[in-house]
CSV table of N, CA, C and O in Angstrom, one decimal:
chain,number,residue,atom,x,y,z
A,23,MET,N,6.7,-14.2,-6.2
A,23,MET,CA,7.2,-14.2,-4.9
A,23,MET,C,6.2,-14.7,-3.9
A,23,MET,O,5.0,-14.5,-4.0
A,24,THR,N,6.7,-15.4,-2.9
A,24,THR,CA,5.8,-15.8,-1.8
A,24,THR,C,5.9,-14.8,-0.7
A,24,THR,O,6.7,-13.9,-0.7
A,25,PHE,N,5.1,-15.0,0.4
A,25,PHE,CA,5.2,-14.1,1.5
A,25,PHE,C,6.5,-14.2,2.2
A,25,PHE,O,7.0,-15.3,2.4
A,26,PRO,N,7.0,-13.1,2.7
A,26,PRO,CA,8.3,-13.2,3.4
A,26,PRO,C,8.2,-14.0,4.7
A,26,PRO,O,7.2,-14.1,5.3
A,27,ALA,N,9.3,-14.7,5.0
A,27,ALA,CA,9.4,-15.4,6.3
A,27,ALA,C,9.1,-14.5,7.5
A,27,ALA,O,9.6,-13.4,7.5
A,28,ASN,N,8.4,-15.0,8.4
A,28,ASN,CA,8.1,-14.3,9.7
A,28,ASN,C,7.2,-13.1,9.4
A,28,ASN,O,7.1,-12.2,10.3
A,29,TRP,N,6.7,-12.9,8.2
A,29,TRP,CA,5.8,-11.8,8.0
A,29,TRP,C,4.5,-11.9,8.7
A,29,TRP,O,3.9,-13.0,8.7
A,30,GLN,N,4.0,-10.8,9.3
A,30,GLN,CA,2.7,-10.9,10.0
A,30,GLN,C,1.8,-9.9,9.3
A,30,GLN,O,2.1,-8.7,9.2
A,31,CYS,N,0.6,-10.3,8.9
A,31,CYS,CA,-0.3,-9.5,8.2
A,31,CYS,C,-1.0,-8.5,9.2
A,31,CYS,O,-1.4,-8.9,10.2
A,32,PRO,N,-1.0,-7.2,8.9
A,32,PRO,CA,-1.5,-6.2,9.8
A,32,PRO,C,-3.1,-6.1,9.6
A,32,PRO,O,-3.7,-5.3,10.3
A,33,ILE,N,-3.6,-6.8,8.6
A,33,ILE,CA,-5.1,-6.6,8.3
A,33,ILE,C,-5.9,-7.5,9.2
A,33,ILE,O,-5.7,-8.8,9.2
A,34,THR,N,-6.9,-6.9,9.9
A,34,THR,CA,-7.8,-7.7,10.7
A,34,THR,C,-9.2,-7.5,10.3
A,34,THR,O,-10.1,-8.3,10.7
A,35,ALA,N,-9.5,-6.5,9.5
A,35,ALA,CA,-10.9,-6.2,9.1
A,35,ALA,C,-11.3,-7.1,8.0
A,35,ALA,O,-10.4,-7.5,7.2
A,36,PRO,N,-12.5,-7.5,7.9
A,36,PRO,CA,-13.0,-8.3,6.8
A,36,PRO,C,-13.1,-7.6,5.5
A,36,PRO,O,-13.2,-6.3,5.5
A,37,PRO,N,-13.2,-8.3,4.3
A,37,PRO,CA,-13.4,-7.6,3.1
A,37,PRO,C,-14.7,-6.7,3.1
A,37,PRO,O,-15.7,-7.0,3.7
A,38,GLY,N,-14.6,-5.5,2.5
A,38,GLY,CA,-15.6,-4.6,2.5
A,38,GLY,C,-15.6,-3.5,3.6
A,38,GLY,O,-16.3,-2.5,3.6
A,39,GLN,N,-14.7,-3.7,4.5
A,39,GLN,CA,-14.5,-2.8,5.7
A,39,GLN,C,-13.2,-2.0,5.6
A,39,GLN,O,-12.3,-2.4,4.9
A,40,ALA,N,-13.2,-0.9,6.3
A,40,ALA,CA,-12.0,-0.1,6.3
A,40,ALA,C,-11.2,-0.4,7.6
A,40,ALA,O,-11.8,-0.9,8.6
A,41,GLN,N,-10.0,-0.2,7.6
A,41,GLN,CA,-9.1,-0.3,8.8
A,41,GLN,C,-8.2,0.8,8.9
A,41,GLN,O,-7.5,1.2,7.9
A,42,ALA,N,-8.1,1.5,10.0
A,42,ALA,CA,-7.3,2.7,10.2
A,42,ALA,C,-6.0,2.3,10.9
A,42,ALA,O,-5.8,1.2,11.5
A,43,ASN,N,-5.1,3.3,10.9
A,43,ASN,CA,-3.8,3.2,11.6
A,43,ASN,C,-2.9,2.1,11.2
A,43,ASN,O,-2.3,1.4,12.0
A,44,ILE,N,-2.9,1.8,9.9
A,44,ILE,CA,-2.0,0.8,9.4
A,44,ILE,C,-0.6,1.4,9.1
A,44,ILE,O,-0.5,2.4,8.4
A,45,ASP,N,0.4,0.7,9.5
A,45,ASP,CA,1.8,1.1,9.2
A,45,ASP,C,2.0,0.7,7.7
A,45,ASP,O,2.0,-0.5,7.4
A,46,PRO,N,2.3,1.7,6.9
A,46,PRO,CA,2.4,1.3,5.4
A,46,PRO,C,3.6,0.4,5.1
A,46,PRO,O,3.6,-0.3,4.1
A,47,LEU,N,4.6,0.4,6.0
A,47,LEU,CA,5.7,-0.5,5.8
A,47,LEU,C,5.4,-2.0,6.1
A,47,LEU,O,6.1,-2.9,5.7
A,48,LYS,N,4.2,-2.2,6.7
A,48,LYS,CA,3.8,-3.6,6.9
A,48,LYS,C,2.9,-4.2,5.8
A,48,LYS,O,2.5,-5.3,5.9
A,49,LEU,N,2.6,-3.4,4.8
A,49,LEU,CA,1.9,-3.9,3.6
A,49,LEU,C,2.9,-4.4,2.6
A,49,LEU,O,4.0,-3.8,2.4
A,50,LEU,N,2.5,-5.3,1.8
A,50,LEU,CA,3.3,-5.8,0.7
A,50,LEU,C,2.8,-5.4,-0.7
A,50,LEU,O,1.6,-5.3,-0.9
A,51,PRO,N,3.7,-5.0,-1.6
A,51,PRO,CA,3.3,-4.5,-2.9
A,51,PRO,C,2.9,-5.7,-3.8
A,51,PRO,O,3.4,-6.8,-3.7
A,52,SER,N,2.1,-5.4,-4.8
A,52,SER,CA,1.8,-6.3,-5.9
A,52,SER,C,2.2,-5.8,-7.2
A,52,SER,O,2.1,-6.5,-8.2
A,53,ARG,N,2.8,-4.6,-7.2
A,53,ARG,CA,3.4,-4.0,-8.5
A,53,ARG,C,4.9,-4.3,-8.5
A,53,ARG,O,5.5,-4.7,-7.5
A,54,HIS,N,5.5,-4.1,-9.7
A,54,HIS,CA,6.9,-4.3,-9.8
A,54,HIS,C,7.7,-3.0,-9.8
A,54,HIS,O,8.9,-3.0,-9.6
A,55,ASP,N,7.0,-1.9,-10.0
A,55,ASP,CA,7.8,-0.6,-10.0
A,55,ASP,C,6.8,0.5,-9.7
A,55,ASP,O,5.6,0.3,-9.7
A,56,LEU,N,7.3,1.7,-9.6
A,56,LEU,CA,6.5,2.9,-9.3
A,56,LEU,C,6.9,4.1,-10.2
A,56,LEU,O,8.1,4.1,-10.6
A,57,SER,N,6.0,4.9,-10.5
A,57,SER,CA,6.2,6.1,-11.3
A,57,SER,C,6.6,7.3,-10.5
A,57,SER,O,5.8,7.7,-9.6
A,58,GLN,N,7.7,8.0,-10.8
A,58,GLN,CA,8.1,9.2,-10.0
A,58,GLN,C,7.0,10.3,-10.1
A,58,GLN,O,6.7,11.0,-9.1
A,59,VAL,N,6.4,10.4,-11.3
A,59,VAL,CA,5.4,11.4,-11.5
A,59,VAL,C,4.2,11.2,-10.5
A,59,VAL,O,3.7,12.1,-9.9
A,60,ARG,N,3.8,9.9,-10.4
A,60,ARG,CA,2.7,9.6,-9.6
A,60,ARG,C,3.0,9.7,-8.1
A,60,ARG,O,2.2,10.1,-7.3
A,61,LEU,N,4.3,9.4,-7.8
A,61,LEU,CA,4.7,9.7,-6.4
A,61,LEU,C,4.7,11.1,-6.1
A,61,LEU,O,4.3,11.5,-5.0
A,62,ASP,N,5.1,12.0,-7.0
A,62,ASP,CA,5.1,13.4,-6.8
A,62,ASP,C,3.6,13.9,-6.6
A,62,ASP,O,3.4,14.8,-5.8
A,63,ILE,N,2.7,13.4,-7.4
A,63,ILE,CA,1.3,13.8,-7.2
A,63,ILE,C,0.8,13.4,-5.8
A,63,ILE,O,0.1,14.2,-5.1
A,64,GLN,N,1.1,12.2,-5.3
A,64,GLN,CA,0.7,11.8,-4.0
A,64,GLN,C,1.3,12.6,-2.9
A,64,GLN,O,0.7,13.0,-1.9
A,65,GLN,N,2.6,13.0,-3.1
A,65,GLN,CA,3.3,13.9,-2.2
A,65,GLN,C,2.6,15.2,-2.1
A,65,GLN,O,2.4,15.8,-1.1
A,66,ALA,N,2.2,15.8,-3.3
A,66,ALA,CA,1.5,17.1,-3.3
A,66,ALA,C,0.2,17.0,-2.6
A,66,ALA,O,-0.2,18.0,-1.9
A,67,LEU,N,-0.6,15.9,-2.8
A,67,LEU,CA,-1.8,15.8,-2.1
A,67,LEU,C,-1.6,15.8,-0.6
A,67,LEU,O,-2.3,16.4,0.2
A,68,LEU,N,-0.6,15.0,-0.1
A,68,LEU,CA,-0.3,15.0,1.3
A,68,LEU,C,0.1,16.3,1.8
A,68,LEU,O,-0.4,16.8,2.9
A,69,ASP,N,1.0,17.0,1.1
A,69,ASP,CA,1.5,18.4,1.5
A,69,ASP,C,0.3,19.3,1.6
A,69,ASP,O,0.3,20.2,2.5
A,70,ALA,N,-0.7,19.2,0.7
A,70,ALA,CA,-1.9,20.1,0.7
A,70,ALA,C,-2.9,19.7,1.7
A,70,ALA,O,-3.9,20.3,1.9
A,71,GLY,N,-2.7,18.5,2.4
A,71,GLY,CA,-3.7,18.0,3.3
A,71,GLY,C,-5.0,17.5,2.7
A,71,GLY,O,-6.0,17.5,3.3
A,72,LYS,N,-4.8,17.0,1.4
A,72,LYS,CA,-6.0,16.5,0.7
A,72,LYS,C,-6.0,15.0,0.7
A,72,LYS,O,-4.9,14.4,0.7
A,73,GLN,N,-7.2,14.4,0.7
A,73,GLN,CA,-7.3,13.0,0.6
A,73,GLN,C,-7.3,12.5,-0.8
A,73,GLN,O,-7.6,13.2,-1.8
A,74,ARG,N,-6.9,11.3,-1.0
A,74,ARG,CA,-7.0,10.6,-2.3
A,74,ARG,C,-8.5,10.6,-2.7
A,74,ARG,O,-9.4,10.6,-1.9
A,75,SER,N,-8.8,10.5,-4.0
A,75,SER,CA,-10.1,10.4,-4.5
A,75,SER,C,-10.7,9.0,-4.3
A,75,SER,O,-11.9,8.8,-4.3
A,76,THR,N,-9.8,8.0,-4.2
A,76,THR,CA,-10.2,6.7,-4.0
A,76,THR,C,-9.4,6.1,-2.8
A,76,THR,O,-8.3,6.5,-2.5
A,77,PRO,N,-10.0,5.1,-2.1
A,77,PRO,CA,-9.3,4.6,-0.9
A,77,PRO,C,-8.1,3.7,-1.4
A,77,PRO,O,-8.1,3.2,-2.5
A,78,ILE,N,-7.1,3.6,-0.5
A,78,ILE,CA,-6.1,2.6,-0.7
A,78,ILE,C,-6.7,1.2,-0.4
A,78,ILE,O,-7.4,1.0,0.6
A,79,GLU,N,-6.5,0.3,-1.3
A,79,GLU,CA,-7.2,-1.0,-1.2
A,79,GLU,C,-6.1,-2.1,-1.0
A,79,GLU,O,-5.1,-2.1,-1.7
A,80,VAL,N,-6.4,-3.0,-0.1
A,80,VAL,CA,-5.5,-4.1,0.2
A,80,VAL,C,-6.3,-5.4,0.3
A,80,VAL,O,-7.5,-5.3,0.6
A,81,THR,N,-5.6,-6.5,0.1
A,81,THR,CA,-6.3,-7.8,0.3
A,81,THR,C,-6.3,-8.2,1.7
A,81,THR,O,-5.6,-7.6,2.6
A,82,PRO,N,-7.1,-9.2,2.1
A,82,PRO,CA,-7.1,-9.7,3.5
A,82,PRO,C,-5.7,-10.2,3.9
A,82,PRO,O,-5.5,-10.2,5.1
A,83,ASP,N,-4.9,-10.5,2.9
A,83,ASP,CA,-3.5,-10.9,3.2
A,83,ASP,C,-2.5,-9.8,3.4
A,83,ASP,O,-1.3,-10.0,3.6
A,84,GLY,N,-3.0,-8.5,3.3
A,84,GLY,CA,-2.1,-7.4,3.5
A,84,GLY,C,-1.3,-7.0,2.2
A,84,GLY,O,-0.2,-6.3,2.4
A,85,VAL,N,-1.7,-7.4,1.1
A,85,VAL,CA,-1.1,-7.1,-0.2
A,85,VAL,C,-1.8,-5.9,-0.8
A,85,VAL,O,-3.0,-5.9,-0.9
A,86,ILE,N,-1.1,-4.9,-1.2
A,86,ILE,CA,-1.7,-3.7,-1.8
A,86,ILE,C,-2.3,-4.0,-3.2
A,86,ILE,O,-1.6,-4.6,-4.0
A,87,TRP,N,-3.6,-3.7,-3.3
A,87,TRP,CA,-4.3,-3.9,-4.6
A,87,TRP,C,-4.3,-2.6,-5.4
A,87,TRP,O,-4.1,-2.6,-6.6
A,88,ASP,N,-4.5,-1.5,-4.7
A,88,ASP,CA,-4.6,-0.2,-5.4
A,88,ASP,C,-4.1,0.8,-4.4
A,88,ASP,O,-4.5,0.8,-3.2
A,89,GLY,N,-3.2,1.7,-4.8
A,89,GLY,CA,-2.7,2.8,-4.0
A,89,GLY,C,-1.3,2.7,-3.6
A,89,GLY,O,-0.8,3.3,-2.7
A,90,HIS,N,-0.5,2.0,-4.5
A,90,HIS,CA,0.9,1.8,-4.2
A,90,HIS,C,1.7,3.1,-4.0
A,90,HIS,O,2.5,3.2,-3.1
A,91,HIS,N,1.4,4.1,-4.8
A,91,HIS,CA,2.1,5.3,-4.7
A,91,HIS,C,1.8,6.1,-3.4
A,91,HIS,O,2.7,6.6,-2.8
A,92,ALA,N,0.5,6.1,-3.0
A,92,ALA,CA,0.2,6.7,-1.8
A,92,ALA,C,0.8,6.0,-0.6
A,92,ALA,O,1.2,6.6,0.4
A,93,VAL,N,0.9,4.6,-0.7
A,93,VAL,CA,1.5,3.9,0.4
A,93,VAL,C,3.0,4.2,0.5
A,93,VAL,O,3.5,4.4,1.6
A,94,ARG,N,3.6,4.3,-0.6
A,94,ARG,CA,5.1,4.6,-0.6
A,94,ARG,C,5.3,6.0,0.0
A,94,ARG,O,6.2,6.1,0.9
A,95,VAL,N,4.6,7.0,-0.3
A,95,VAL,CA,4.7,8.3,0.2
A,95,VAL,C,4.5,8.3,1.7
A,95,VAL,O,5.3,8.9,2.5
A,96,ALA,N,3.5,7.6,2.2
A,96,ALA,CA,3.2,7.5,3.6
A,96,ALA,C,4.3,6.7,4.3
A,96,ALA,O,4.7,7.1,5.4
A,97,ALA,N,4.8,5.7,3.7
A,97,ALA,CA,5.9,5.0,4.3
A,97,ALA,C,7.2,5.8,4.5
A,97,ALA,O,7.8,5.8,5.5
A,98,GLU,N,7.4,6.6,3.5
A,98,GLU,CA,8.6,7.5,3.5
A,98,GLU,C,8.5,8.5,4.7
A,98,GLU,O,9.5,9.0,5.2
A,99,LYS,N,7.2,8.9,5.0
A,99,LYS,CA,7.0,9.9,6.0
A,99,LYS,C,6.6,9.3,7.3
A,99,LYS,O,6.3,10.0,8.3
A,100,ALA,N,6.5,8.0,7.4
A,100,ALA,CA,6.1,7.2,8.6
A,100,ALA,C,4.7,7.7,9.1
A,100,ALA,O,4.5,7.9,10.3
A,101,ILE,N,3.8,7.8,8.1
A,101,ILE,CA,2.4,8.2,8.5
A,101,ILE,C,1.5,7.0,8.3
A,101,ILE,O,1.4,6.4,7.3
A,102,PRO,N,0.8,6.7,9.4
A,102,PRO,CA,-0.2,5.6,9.3
A,102,PRO,C,-1.3,5.9,8.3
A,102,PRO,O,-1.6,7.1,8.1
A,103,ILE,N,-1.8,4.9,7.7
A,103,ILE,CA,-2.8,5.1,6.7
A,103,ILE,C,-4.1,4.3,7.0
A,103,ILE,O,-4.1,3.4,7.8
A,104,MET,N,-5.2,4.7,6.3
A,104,MET,CA,-6.4,3.9,6.3
A,104,MET,C,-6.5,3.2,5.0
A,104,MET,O,-6.2,3.7,4.0
A,105,VAL,N,-7.0,1.9,5.1
A,105,VAL,CA,-7.2,1.1,3.9
A,105,VAL,C,-8.6,0.5,3.9
A,105,VAL,O,-9.2,0.4,4.9
A,106,LYS,N,-9.0,0.1,2.7
A,106,LYS,CA,-10.2,-0.6,2.5
A,106,LYS,C,-9.8,-2.0,2.1
A,106,LYS,O,-8.9,-2.2,1.2
A,107,VAL,N,-10.4,-3.0,2.8
A,107,VAL,CA,-10.0,-4.4,2.5
A,107,VAL,C,-10.9,-4.9,1.3
A,107,VAL,O,-12.2,-4.7,1.4
A,108,VAL,N,-10.3,-5.4,0.3
A,108,VAL,CA,-11.1,-5.9,-0.8
A,108,VAL,C,-10.9,-7.4,-0.9
A,108,VAL,O,-9.9,-8.0,-0.5
A,109,ASN,N,-11.9,-8.1,-1.4
A,109,ASN,CA,-11.9,-9.6,-1.5
A,109,ASN,C,-11.3,-10.0,-2.8
A,109,ASN,O,-11.9,-10.5,-3.7
A,110,VAL,N,-9.9,-9.9,-2.8
A,110,VAL,CA,-9.1,-10.2,-3.9
A,110,VAL,C,-7.9,-11.0,-3.4
A,110,VAL,O,-7.4,-10.7,-2.3
A,111,ARG,N,-7.4,-11.9,-4.1
A,111,ARG,CA,-6.1,-12.6,-3.7
A,111,ARG,C,-5.1,-12.3,-4.8
A,111,ARG,O,-5.3,-12.4,-6.0
A,112,VAL,N,-3.9,-11.8,-4.4
A,112,VAL,CA,-2.8,-11.5,-5.3
A,112,VAL,C,-1.5,-11.8,-4.5
A,112,VAL,O,-1.5,-11.6,-3.3
A,113,ASN,N,-0.5,-12.2,-5.2
A,113,ASN,CA,0.8,-12.5,-4.6
A,113,ASN,C,1.6,-11.2,-4.5
A,113,ASN,O,1.6,-10.4,-5.4
A,114,PRO,N,2.4,-11.1,-3.5
A,114,PRO,CA,3.3,-10.0,-3.4
A,114,PRO,C,4.4,-10.1,-4.4
A,114,PRO,O,4.8,-11.2,-4.8
A,115,THR,N,5.0,-8.9,-4.7
A,115,THR,CA,6.1,-8.9,-5.7
A,115,THR,C,7.4,-8.5,-5.0
A,115,THR,O,8.5,-8.6,-5.6
A,116,ALA,N,7.3,-8.0,-3.7
A,116,ALA,CA,8.5,-7.6,-3.0
A,116,ALA,C,8.2,-7.7,-1.5
A,116,ALA,O,7.1,-7.8,-1.1
A,117,SER,N,9.3,-7.6,-0.7
A,117,SER,CA,9.1,-7.7,0.8
A,117,SER,C,8.7,-6.4,1.4
A,117,SER,O,8.3,-6.3,2.6
A,118,SER,N,8.7,-5.3,0.6
A,118,SER,CA,8.4,-4.0,1.2
A,118,SER,C,8.1,-3.0,0.0
A,118,SER,O,8.7,-3.2,-1.1
A,119,ILE,N,7.2,-2.1,0.2
A,119,ILE,CA,6.9,-1.0,-0.7
A,119,ILE,C,8.2,-0.2,-1.0
A,119,ILE,O,8.4,0.3,-2.1
A,120,MET,N,9.1,-0.2,-0.1
A,120,MET,CA,10.4,0.6,-0.3
A,120,MET,C,11.3,-0.1,-1.2
A,120,MET,O,12.3,0.5,-1.7
A,121,ASP,N,11.1,-1.4,-1.5
A,121,ASP,CA,11.9,-2.2,-2.4
A,121,ASP,C,11.6,-1.9,-3.9
A,121,ASP,O,12.4,-2.3,-4.8
A,122,LEU,N,10.5,-1.3,-4.2
A,122,LEU,CA,10.1,-1.1,-5.6
A,122,LEU,C,10.9,0.1,-6.2
A,122,LEU,O,11.0,1.1,-5.6
A,123,PRO,N,11.5,-0.2,-7.4
A,123,PRO,CA,12.2,0.9,-8.1
A,123,PRO,C,11.2,1.9,-8.6
A,123,PRO,O,10.1,1.6,-8.9
A,124,THR,N,11.7,3.2,-8.9
A,124,THR,CA,10.9,4.2,-9.5
A,124,THR,C,11.5,4.6,-10.8
A,124,THR,O,12.7,4.4,-11.1
A,125,SER,N,10.6,5.0,-11.7
A,125,SER,CA,11.1,5.4,-13.0
A,125,SER,C,10.4,6.7,-13.4
A,125,SER,O,9.4,7.1,-12.8
């Protein structure tokens, strides 16, 4: 998949830096599906007020590299997230994290 028409990348930080207050719905996934078990784990962490053990990682183009399940849970709750920008290029697989099926 290519980038959606009229899509605007929310990432302004350079690789190696963190960026706060990102709307998770503005990030693009690079996975094809999500695991319900892993979504439940991320939801439990959020409910307990605990941080992930690793940061959510995104490319400079706004594509999720790592942390898809945490992004999905944040998107469902409309909670802004902090991301770490990594120097990787990957194509998006969908127009929204909400488009990925769960199994």
